[in-house]
JSON list of C-alpha atoms in Angstrom, two decimals:
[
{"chain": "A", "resi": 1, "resn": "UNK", "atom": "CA", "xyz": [188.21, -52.89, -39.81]},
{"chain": "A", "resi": 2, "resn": "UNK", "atom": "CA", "xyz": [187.30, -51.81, -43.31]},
{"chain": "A", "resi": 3, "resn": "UNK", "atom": "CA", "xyz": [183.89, -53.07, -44.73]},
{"chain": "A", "resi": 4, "resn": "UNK", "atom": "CA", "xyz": [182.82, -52.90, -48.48]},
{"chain": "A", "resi": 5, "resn": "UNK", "atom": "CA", "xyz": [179.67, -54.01, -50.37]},
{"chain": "A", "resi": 6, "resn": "UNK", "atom": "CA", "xyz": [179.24, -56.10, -53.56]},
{"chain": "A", "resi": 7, "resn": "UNK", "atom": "CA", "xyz": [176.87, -54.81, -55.54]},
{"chain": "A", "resi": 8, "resn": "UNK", "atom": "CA", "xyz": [175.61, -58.27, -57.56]},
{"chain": "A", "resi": 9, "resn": "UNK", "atom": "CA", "xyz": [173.48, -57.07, -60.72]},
{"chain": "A", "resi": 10, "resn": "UNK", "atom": "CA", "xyz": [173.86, -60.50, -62.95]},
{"chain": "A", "resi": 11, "resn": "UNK", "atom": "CA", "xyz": [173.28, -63.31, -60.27]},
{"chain": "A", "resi": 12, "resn": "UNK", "atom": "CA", "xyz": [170.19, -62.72, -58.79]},
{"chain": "A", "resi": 13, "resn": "UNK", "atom": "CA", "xyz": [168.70, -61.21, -61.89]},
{"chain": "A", "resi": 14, "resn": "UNK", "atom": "CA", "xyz": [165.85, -59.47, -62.13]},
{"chain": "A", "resi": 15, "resn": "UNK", "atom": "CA", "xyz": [167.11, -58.77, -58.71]},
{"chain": "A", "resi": 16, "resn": "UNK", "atom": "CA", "xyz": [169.87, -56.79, -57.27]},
{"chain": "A", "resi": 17, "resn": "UNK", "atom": "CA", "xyz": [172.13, -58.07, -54.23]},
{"chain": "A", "resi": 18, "resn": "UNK", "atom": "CA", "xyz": [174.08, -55.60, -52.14]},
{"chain": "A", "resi": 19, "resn": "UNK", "atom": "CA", "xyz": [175.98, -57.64, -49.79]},
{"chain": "A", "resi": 20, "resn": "UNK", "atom": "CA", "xyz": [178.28, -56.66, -47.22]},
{"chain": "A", "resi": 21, "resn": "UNK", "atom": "CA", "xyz": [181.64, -57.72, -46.95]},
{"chain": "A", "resi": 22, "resn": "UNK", "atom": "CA", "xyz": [184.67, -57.48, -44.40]},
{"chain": "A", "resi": 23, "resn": "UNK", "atom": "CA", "xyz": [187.76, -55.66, -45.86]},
{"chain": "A", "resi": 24, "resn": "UNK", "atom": "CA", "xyz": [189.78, -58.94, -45.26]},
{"chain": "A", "resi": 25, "resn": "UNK", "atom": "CA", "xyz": [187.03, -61.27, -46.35]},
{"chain": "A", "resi": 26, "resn": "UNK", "atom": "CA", "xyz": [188.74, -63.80, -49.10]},
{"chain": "A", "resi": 27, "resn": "UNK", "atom": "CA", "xyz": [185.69, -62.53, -51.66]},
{"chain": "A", "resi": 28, "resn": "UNK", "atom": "CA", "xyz": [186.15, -59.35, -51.20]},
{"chain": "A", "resi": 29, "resn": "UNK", "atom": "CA", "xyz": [190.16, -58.87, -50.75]},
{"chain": "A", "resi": 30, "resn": "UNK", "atom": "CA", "xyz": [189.76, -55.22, -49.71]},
{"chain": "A", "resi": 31, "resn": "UNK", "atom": "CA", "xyz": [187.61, -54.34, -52.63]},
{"chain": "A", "resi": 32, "resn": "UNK", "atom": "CA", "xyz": [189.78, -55.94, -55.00]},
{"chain": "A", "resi": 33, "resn": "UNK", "atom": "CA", "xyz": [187.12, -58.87, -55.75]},
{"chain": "A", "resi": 34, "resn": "UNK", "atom": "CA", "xyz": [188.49, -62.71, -56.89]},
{"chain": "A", "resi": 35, "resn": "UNK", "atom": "CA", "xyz": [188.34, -61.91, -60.46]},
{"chain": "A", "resi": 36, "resn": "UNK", "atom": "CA", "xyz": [191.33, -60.22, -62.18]},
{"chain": "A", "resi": 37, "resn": "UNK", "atom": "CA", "xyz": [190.96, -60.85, -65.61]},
{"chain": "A", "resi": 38, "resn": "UNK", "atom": "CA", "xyz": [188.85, -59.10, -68.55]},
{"chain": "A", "resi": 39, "resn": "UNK", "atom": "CA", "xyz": [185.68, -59.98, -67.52]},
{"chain": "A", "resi": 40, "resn": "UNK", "atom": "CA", "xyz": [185.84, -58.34, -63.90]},
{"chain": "A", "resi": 41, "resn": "UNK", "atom": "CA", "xyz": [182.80, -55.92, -63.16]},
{"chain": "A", "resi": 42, "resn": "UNK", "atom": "CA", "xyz": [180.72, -58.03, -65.64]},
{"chain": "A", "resi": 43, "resn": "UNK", "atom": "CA", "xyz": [178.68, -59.14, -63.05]},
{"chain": "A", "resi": 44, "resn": "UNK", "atom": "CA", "xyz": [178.37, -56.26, -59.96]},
{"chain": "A", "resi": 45, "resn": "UNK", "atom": "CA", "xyz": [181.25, -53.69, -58.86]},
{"chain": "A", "resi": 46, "resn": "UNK", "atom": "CA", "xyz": [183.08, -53.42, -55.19]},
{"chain": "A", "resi": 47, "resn": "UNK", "atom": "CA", "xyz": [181.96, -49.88, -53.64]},
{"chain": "A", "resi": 48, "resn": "UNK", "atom": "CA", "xyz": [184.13, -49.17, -50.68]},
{"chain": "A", "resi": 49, "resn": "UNK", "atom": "CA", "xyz": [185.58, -48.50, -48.18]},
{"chain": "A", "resi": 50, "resn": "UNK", "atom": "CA", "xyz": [183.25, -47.67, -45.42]},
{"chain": "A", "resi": 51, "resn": "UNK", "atom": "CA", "xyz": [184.79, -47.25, -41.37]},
{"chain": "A", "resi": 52, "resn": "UNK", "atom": "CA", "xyz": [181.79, -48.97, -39.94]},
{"chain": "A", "resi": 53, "resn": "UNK", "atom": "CA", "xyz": [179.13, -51.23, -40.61]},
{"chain": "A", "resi": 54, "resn": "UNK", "atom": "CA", "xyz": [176.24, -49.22, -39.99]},
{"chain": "A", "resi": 55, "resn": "UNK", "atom": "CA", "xyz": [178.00, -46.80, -42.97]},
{"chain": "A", "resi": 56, "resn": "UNK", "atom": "CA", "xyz": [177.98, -49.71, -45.07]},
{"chain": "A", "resi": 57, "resn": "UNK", "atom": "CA", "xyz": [174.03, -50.48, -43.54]},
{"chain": "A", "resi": 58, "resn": "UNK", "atom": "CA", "xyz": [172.94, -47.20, -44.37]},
{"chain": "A", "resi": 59, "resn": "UNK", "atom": "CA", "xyz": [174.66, -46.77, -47.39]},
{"chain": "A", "resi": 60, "resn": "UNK", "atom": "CA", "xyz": [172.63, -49.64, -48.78]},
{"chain": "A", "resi": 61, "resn": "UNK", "atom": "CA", "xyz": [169.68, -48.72, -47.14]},
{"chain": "A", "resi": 62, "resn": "UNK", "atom": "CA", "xyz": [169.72, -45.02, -49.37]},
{"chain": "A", "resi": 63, "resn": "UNK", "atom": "CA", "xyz": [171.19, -46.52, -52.19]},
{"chain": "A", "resi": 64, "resn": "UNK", "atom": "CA", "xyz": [168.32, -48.25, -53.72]},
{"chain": "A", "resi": 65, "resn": "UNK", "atom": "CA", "xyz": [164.75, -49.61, -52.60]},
{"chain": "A", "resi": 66, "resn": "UNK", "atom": "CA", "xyz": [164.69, -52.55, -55.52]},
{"chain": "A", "resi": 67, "resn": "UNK", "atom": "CA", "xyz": [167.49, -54.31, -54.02]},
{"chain": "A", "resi": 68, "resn": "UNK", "atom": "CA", "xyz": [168.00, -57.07, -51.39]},
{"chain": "A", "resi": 69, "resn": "UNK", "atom": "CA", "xyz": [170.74, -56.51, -48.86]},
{"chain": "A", "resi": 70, "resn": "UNK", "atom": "CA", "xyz": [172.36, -58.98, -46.93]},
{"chain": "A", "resi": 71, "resn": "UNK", "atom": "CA", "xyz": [175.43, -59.71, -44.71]},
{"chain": "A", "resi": 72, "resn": "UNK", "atom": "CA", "xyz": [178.33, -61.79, -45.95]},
{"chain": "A", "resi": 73, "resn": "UNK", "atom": "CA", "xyz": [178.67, -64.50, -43.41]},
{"chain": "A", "resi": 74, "resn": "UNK", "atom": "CA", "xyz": [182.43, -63.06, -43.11]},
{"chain": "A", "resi": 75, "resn": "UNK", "atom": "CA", "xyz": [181.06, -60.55, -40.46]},
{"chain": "A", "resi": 76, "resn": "UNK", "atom": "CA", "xyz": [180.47, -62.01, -36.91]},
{"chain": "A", "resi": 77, "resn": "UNK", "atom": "CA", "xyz": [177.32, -59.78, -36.05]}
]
């Protein structure tokens, strides 16, 4: 199992969203996103892959401190 995290910049503005996604999740499509026209990355980027969730955990967790991180509701904790 691969897992990747959106990073959400626009949506949630002045916020930041990290959320965590399952490689096979239909959002994420193995880092590949929904969008694939001219506007993709206007709103956040895929980063990804990571082996394990707590990668993807602490990756978030070192990444920033002004963003909120959640859990897609793709992964069965």
């Amino acid at each position: 199992m691969s897992y990747y995290i959106y990073e959400n910049w626009q949506a949630h503005a002045p916020e930041r969203i990290l959320r965590i996604h399952e490689g096979n999740c239909g959002f994420c499509q193995n880092g590949n996103g929904m969008r694939e026209d001219a506007n993709r990355g206007l709103n956040g980027v895929w980063i990804g892959p990571f082996d394990e969730l707590d990668s993807a955990q602490n990756y978030c967790t070192n990444r920033t401190n002004d963003a909120v991180i959640t859990i897609h509701n793709c992964i069965n904790n």
